[in-house]
Coordinates of C-alpha atoms in Angstrom, one line a residue:
M1 CA 61.2 14.3 85.1
S2 CA 61.0 17.4 87.4
T3 CA 64.0 19.5 88.1
I4 CA 62.3 21.4 91.0
I5 CA 61.4 19.5 94.2
G6 CA 60.0 20.2 97.6
N7 CA 57.8 23.2 98.3
Q8 CA 57.4 25.6 95.4
F9 CA 55.5 28.8 94.7
W10 CA 53.3 28.7 91.5
V11 CA 51.9 31.7 89.7
N12 CA 49.1 31.8 87.2
R13 CA 50.8 33.0 84.0
S14 CA 47.8 35.0 82.9
Q15 CA 46.6 36.2 86.3
I16 CA 49.8 36.9 88.3
L17 CA 47.9 37.6 91.6
D18 CA 46.6 34.0 91.5
T19 CA 49.2 32.0 93.4
Q20 CA 49.5 28.7 95.3
W21 CA 52.1 26.6 97.1
Q22 CA 52.7 23.1 95.8
Q23 CA 55.0 20.3 96.9
L24 CA 56.7 17.7 94.6
A25 CA 58.6 14.7 96.0
S26 CA 62.3 14.3 95.8
R27 CA 63.9 12.0 93.2
E28 CA 67.1 10.2 92.6
L29 CA 69.8 12.1 90.8
A30 CA 71.0 10.9 87.4
E31 CA 74.7 10.7 86.6
G32 CA 76.1 14.2 86.3
E33 CA 73.3 16.0 88.1
V34 CA 73.5 18.1 91.2
E35 CA 70.8 19.2 93.7
L36 CA 70.9 22.8 94.9
A37 CA 69.2 23.6 98.3
I38 CA 67.9 27.1 97.8
K39 CA 68.8 29.1 100.9
E40 CA 67.4 32.6 100.3
Y41 CA 66.7 35.0 97.4
A42 CA 65.6 38.5 96.8
F43 CA 62.2 39.6 95.5
T44 CA 61.9 43.1 93.8
A45 CA 59.8 44.8 91.2
N46 CA 62.2 43.3 88.6
N47 CA 60.7 39.9 89.4
V48 CA 57.3 41.3 88.7
T49 CA 58.6 42.2 85.3
Y50 CA 59.7 38.6 84.8
A51 CA 56.1 37.6 85.5
V52 CA 54.5 40.3 83.3
M53 CA 56.9 39.5 80.4
G54 CA 57.1 35.8 81.1
D55 CA 55.7 34.6 77.8
M56 CA 57.1 37.3 75.6
L57 CA 60.7 36.8 76.9
Q58 CA 60.5 33.2 77.9
Y59 CA 61.0 33.7 81.7
W60 CA 58.4 31.0 82.4
S61 CA 60.5 28.5 80.4
F62 CA 63.3 28.3 83.0
F63 CA 61.4 26.6 85.8
P64 CA 58.2 25.0 84.3
A65 CA 55.2 24.2 86.5
A66 CA 51.8 22.7 85.6
E67 CA 49.7 23.9 82.6
N68 CA 48.8 27.7 82.9
Y69 CA 51.2 28.1 85.9
G70 CA 54.9 29.0 86.2
M71 CA 57.5 29.8 88.7
V72 CA 58.8 33.4 88.8
P73 CA 62.6 33.3 88.6
V74 CA 64.6 35.0 91.4
W75 CA 68.3 35.6 92.1
G76 CA 69.8 34.2 95.3
F77 CA 72.2 31.7 96.9
A78 CA 72.1 28.0 97.0
E79 CA 74.2 25.2 98.5
V80 CA 75.0 21.9 96.8
S81 CA 73.1 19.4 98.9
R82 CA 73.6 16.3 96.7
S83 CA 76.0 15.7 93.8
R84 CA 76.6 13.0 91.2
N85 CA 79.1 15.2 89.4
S86 CA 82.8 14.8 90.1
A87 CA 83.5 18.5 89.4
I88 CA 81.0 19.9 91.9
K89 CA 81.3 19.0 95.6
E90 CA 78.6 18.9 98.2
G91 CA 78.5 22.0 100.5
E92 CA 79.7 24.5 97.9
K93 CA 77.9 27.8 97.8
L94 CA 76.6 29.2 94.5
Y95 CA 74.9 32.4 93.3
G96 CA 72.4 32.4 90.4
Y97 CA 69.0 32.2 88.8
L98 CA 66.6 30.1 90.9
P99 CA 62.9 29.2 91.2
M100 CA 60.9 30.2 94.3
A101 CA 61.2 26.7 95.7
E102 CA 63.2 24.5 98.1
S103 CA 65.5 22.7 95.7
L104 CA 66.6 22.7 92.1
I105 CA 68.3 19.9 90.2
V106 CA 70.8 21.1 87.6
K107 CA 73.2 19.3 85.2
P108 CA 76.5 21.3 85.3
G109 CA 78.3 21.8 82.0
H110 CA 81.1 24.1 80.8
V111 CA 82.5 23.8 84.4
S112 CA 85.3 26.2 85.2
E113 CA 86.9 27.4 88.5
G114 CA 84.4 30.3 88.6
S115 CA 81.1 29.0 87.3
F116 CA 79.1 26.4 85.4
I117 CA 76.2 26.3 83.0
D118 CA 73.0 24.3 83.6
D119 CA 72.9 21.9 80.7
M120 CA 69.3 20.6 81.3
P121 CA 67.7 20.1 77.9
H122 CA 64.8 22.6 78.5
R123 CA 67.3 25.4 79.2
K124 CA 69.8 25.0 76.3
S125 CA 68.0 27.5 74.1
L126 CA 67.6 30.1 76.8
P127 CA 70.0 33.1 77.4
V128 CA 73.3 31.8 78.9
I129 CA 73.5 34.7 81.4
Y130 CA 70.4 33.2 83.2
N131 CA 71.8 29.6 83.0
Q132 CA 75.2 30.4 84.6
Y133 CA 75.8 29.6 88.3
I134 CA 78.6 31.5 90.0
R135 CA 80.9 29.6 92.4
C136 CA 81.2 32.1 95.3
A137 CA 84.7 31.0 96.3
Q138 CA 86.0 32.4 93.0
D139 CA 83.6 35.3 92.4
P140 CA 85.2 38.8 92.3
L141 CA 81.8 40.4 93.3
Y142 CA 81.1 38.0 96.3
S143 CA 81.4 39.1 99.9
E144 CA 79.8 37.3 102.8
E145 CA 79.1 40.6 104.5
T146 CA 77.1 41.9 101.6
E147 CA 75.2 38.8 100.5
A148 CA 71.8 40.5 101.0
L149 CA 72.8 43.5 98.8
Q150 CA 74.1 41.1 96.2
M151 CA 70.8 39.3 96.0
L152 CA 68.8 42.5 95.9
L153 CA 71.0 44.6 93.6
R154 CA 73.4 42.5 91.6
P155 CA 71.0 41.4 88.8
L156 CA 69.4 44.8 88.7
F157 CA 72.8 46.6 88.6
T158 CA 74.1 44.3 85.9
T159 CA 71.2 45.6 83.8
S160 CA 72.0 49.1 84.8
F161 CA 75.7 48.6 83.9
L162 CA 74.7 47.2 80.5
L163 CA 72.3 50.0 79.8
Q164 CA 74.9 52.7 80.5
D165 CA 77.4 50.7 78.3
F166 CA 74.7 50.4 75.5
F167 CA 74.1 54.2 75.4
A168 CA 77.8 55.2 75.9
E169 CA 78.7 53.0 72.9
R170 CA 76.2 55.0 70.9
D171 CA 77.4 58.4 72.2
Y172 CA 74.1 58.6 74.1
C173 CA 72.3 59.1 70.8
L174 CA 73.6 62.7 70.9
A175 CA 71.1 63.4 73.6
E176 CA 71.6 66.2 76.2
Q177 CA 69.4 64.5 78.8
V178 CA 68.4 61.0 79.8
V179 CA 64.8 60.7 81.2
M180 CA 64.1 57.8 83.4
S181 CA 60.6 56.7 84.6
S182 CA 60.0 54.9 87.8
A183 CA 63.1 56.7 89.2
S184 CA 62.6 55.1 92.6
S185 CA 63.0 51.6 91.3
K186 CA 66.2 49.8 92.1
T187 CA 67.1 49.3 88.4
S188 CA 66.5 53.0 87.7
I189 CA 68.6 54.0 90.7
G190 CA 71.4 51.7 89.5
T191 CA 71.3 53.1 86.0
A192 CA 71.3 56.7 87.3
F193 CA 74.4 55.8 89.4
A194 CA 76.1 54.2 86.4
F195 CA 75.4 57.3 84.2
W196 CA 76.4 59.6 87.1
Q197 CA 79.7 57.8 87.8
Q198 CA 80.7 57.7 84.1
R199 CA 80.0 61.5 83.8
E200 CA 82.1 62.1 86.9
Q201 CA 85.0 60.2 85.4
N202 CA 84.7 61.6 81.9
G203 CA 83.8 65.2 82.8
S204 CA 80.9 65.2 80.4
G205 CA 77.7 63.4 79.7
P206 CA 73.9 63.9 79.5
K207 CA 71.8 65.3 82.4
I208 CA 70.0 62.6 84.3
I209 CA 66.2 63.3 84.8
G210 CA 64.1 61.2 87.1
L211 CA 60.3 60.8 87.0
S212 CA 58.5 59.3 90.0
S213 CA 55.2 59.3 91.8
K214 CA 54.6 62.3 94.1
A215 CA 55.0 60.0 97.2
N216 CA 58.6 59.1 96.1
V217 CA 59.9 62.4 94.7
E218 CA 61.7 63.5 97.9
F219 CA 63.3 60.0 98.3
V220 CA 64.5 60.2 94.7
R221 CA 65.9 63.7 95.2
G222 CA 67.7 62.6 98.4
L223 CA 69.7 60.0 96.4
K224 CA 71.6 62.9 94.7
L225 CA 72.0 60.9 91.5
Y226 CA 69.4 62.7 89.3
D227 CA 70.1 66.3 88.2
E228 CA 66.3 67.0 88.2
V229 CA 63.4 65.0 89.6
Y230 CA 59.7 65.5 88.6
S231 CA 56.5 63.8 89.6
Y232 CA 54.4 62.3 86.8
D233 CA 52.0 65.2 87.1
D234 CA 54.8 67.6 86.2
L235 CA 56.0 66.2 82.8
A236 CA 55.6 69.7 81.2
K237 CA 58.6 70.9 83.3
I238 CA 61.0 68.5 81.5
K239 CA 63.1 70.7 79.1
R240 CA 62.4 70.0 75.4
I241 CA 65.9 69.3 74.3
P242 CA 67.4 66.3 72.6
S243 CA 66.5 63.4 74.9
V244 CA 66.6 59.7 75.5
L245 CA 63.8 58.0 77.4
I246 CA 64.5 54.9 79.5
D247 CA 61.1 53.5 80.6
F248 CA 61.3 51.3 83.7
A249 CA 57.6 51.8 84.5
G250 CA 55.9 50.1 81.6
N251 CA 52.9 52.4 81.9
A252 CA 51.5 52.9 78.4
P253 CA 49.6 56.2 79.0
L254 CA 52.6 57.7 80.8
K255 CA 54.9 56.7 78.0
A256 CA 52.5 58.3 75.5
D257 CA 52.5 61.6 77.5
I258 CA 56.3 61.7 77.6
H259 CA 56.5 61.0 73.9
S260 CA 54.0 63.7 73.2
H261 CA 55.8 66.3 75.3
L262 CA 59.3 65.6 73.9
N263 CA 58.1 64.6 70.4
D264 CA 60.7 65.6 67.8
Q265 CA 63.3 66.1 70.6
L266 CA 63.2 62.4 71.5
E267 CA 66.2 60.7 69.9
Y268 CA 65.6 57.2 71.3
S269 CA 62.9 55.5 73.5
C270 CA 63.9 52.4 75.4
I271 CA 61.7 49.9 77.3
V272 CA 63.3 48.1 80.2
G273 CA 60.8 47.1 82.9
A274 CA 57.1 47.0 83.9
S275 CA 56.8 48.2 87.5
H276 CA 53.4 49.5 86.6
W277 CA 52.4 46.1 85.3
D278 CA 48.6 46.7 85.5
Q279 CA 48.8 49.5 83.0
A280 CA 51.5 48.0 80.7
A281 CA 49.0 46.7 78.2
V282 CA 46.8 49.8 78.0
E283 CA 46.5 50.9 74.4
A284 CA 48.4 54.1 74.0
G285 CA 47.7 54.7 70.4
K286 CA 50.4 55.8 68.0
L287 CA 53.2 57.4 69.9
A288 CA 54.8 60.7 68.9
G289 CA 58.5 60.4 68.2
P290 CA 60.5 57.2 67.7
E291 CA 59.0 53.8 68.2
P292 CA 60.1 52.3 71.6
E293 CA 62.6 49.5 71.5
L294 CA 63.0 46.8 74.1
F295 CA 66.3 46.6 75.9
F296 CA 67.1 42.9 76.6
A297 CA 70.2 42.9 78.9
P298 CA 71.3 39.4 78.0
T299 CA 71.9 40.5 74.4
Q300 CA 74.3 43.3 75.4
A301 CA 75.9 41.0 78.1
Q302 CA 76.6 38.3 75.5
K303 CA 78.1 40.8 73.1
R304 CA 80.5 42.1 75.8
M305 CA 81.4 38.7 77.1
Q306 CA 82.5 37.8 73.6
E307 CA 84.5 41.0 73.3
W308 CA 85.9 41.1 76.9
G309 CA 85.7 37.5 77.9
P310 CA 83.7 36.3 80.9
K311 CA 86.5 37.2 83.3
G312 CA 87.0 40.7 81.8
F313 CA 83.3 41.3 81.9
A314 CA 83.1 40.4 85.6
E315 CA 86.1 42.5 86.4
K316 CA 84.7 45.6 84.7
L317 CA 81.3 45.1 86.4
A318 CA 83.0 44.6 89.8
V319 CA 84.7 48.0 89.7
V320 CA 81.4 49.9 89.3
W321 CA 79.6 47.5 91.6
Q322 CA 81.8 48.2 94.6
S323 CA 81.0 51.9 94.4
F324 CA 77.3 51.3 94.0
I325 CA 77.2 49.0 97.0
K326 CA 78.7 51.7 99.2
H327 CA 76.1 54.2 97.9
S328 CA 73.2 51.8 98.4
E329 CA 74.1 51.0 102.0
A330 CA 73.0 54.5 102.9
W331 CA 69.4 54.2 101.7
L332 CA 68.4 50.5 101.4
N333 CA 66.9 48.6 104.4
V334 CA 67.1 44.9 104.2
E335 CA 64.0 43.0 105.5
Y336 CA 63.7 39.2 105.7
V337 CA 60.4 37.5 104.9
V338 CA 60.2 33.9 106.3
G339 CA 57.7 31.2 105.6
Q340 CA 55.0 30.3 103.0
D341 CA 52.2 32.5 104.2
E342 CA 54.5 35.5 104.7
I343 CA 56.1 35.1 101.2
K344 CA 52.7 34.8 99.6
Q345 CA 51.5 38.0 101.2
S346 CA 54.7 39.9 100.5
Y347 CA 54.5 38.8 96.8
K348 CA 51.0 40.2 96.6
N349 CA 52.2 43.5 98.2
M350 CA 55.0 43.8 95.6
V351 CA 52.7 43.1 92.7
D352 CA 50.2 45.7 94.1
G353 CA 53.0 48.3 94.4
K354 CA 52.8 48.5 98.1
V355 CA 56.5 48.0 98.8
K356 CA 58.5 51.2 99.5
P357 CA 61.7 51.8 97.5
V358 CA 63.8 51.7 100.6
Q359 CA 62.7 48.2 101.4
G360 CA 64.9 45.3 100.2
L361 CA 63.1 42.0 100.6
I362 CA 64.9 38.7 101.1
Y363 CA 62.7 35.6 101.1
K364 CA 63.6 32.4 103.1
L365 CA 61.4 29.4 102.9

């Protein structure tokens, strides 16, 4: 019994540029179920990472499609259009993890004033942070005026917040600098901001080094978050001092070159994204220095939610988030993409790396 109805965007799981629109008929709701009408959602390089790592990290499991196809998860807003659950009223606005589709049927469980969890059987084993739907009326991060920025940046900045927390907890692995690839990506920018703000507050912390393509170097420098910015052709200019690498690019040859340059000065190597998805699987051979480790944000989030409580986690995130929103308003241009053909072309542009870092894309079906 399908949980996704109406028009929906399917992606070939092994050939992510192979896409098609499909339509599934509506159905009656079972007792306890709720239908969410998906209003709009953001699409960023982070969503390309969901597709690239879809099998490895189970991203395809949230919103199943036909064999060999899946739906790329996105973050956005939905409205309760039908409800057979006494705790959830029609017309309520929600924020959360959604398919690229018209409507999603969920089965709310663990309902509180601020949120609920989708208790559909196929989602029970998946990370809870992706199964939680935030009730906007009680959300400390929600503001109607900044809805677009929330869709574009909130999931990315949550990862950034958790990355900074992860490394601060480990005293930054005693590194003197943090090197970030794909420094123009929104997750990298958010992470640089989180590191920068923490250093401003504490009066100490590692230098923040950004790596980017030549075309984006001036943009990255203009953000005034990175202490030094280099193009990928200038890796030799990075100082050979105790370092941490946070790899947002997923480009295997680039990662090998950075490892080779820093070598015994590299204290920790971390994989976060795959914005250079087409080179992510290139064989890099044995890397110099430490073996890269995958950072999976839900693991750190679950740890902190247990320690701080969901409310405490949201409050701590909200403090840093408000500062980041103000910073991002100066450089991010929100653009709306409306309709099936336009969304399909825009998706291809994002996968092909043709979207500029200043563009923030919101899709509306």
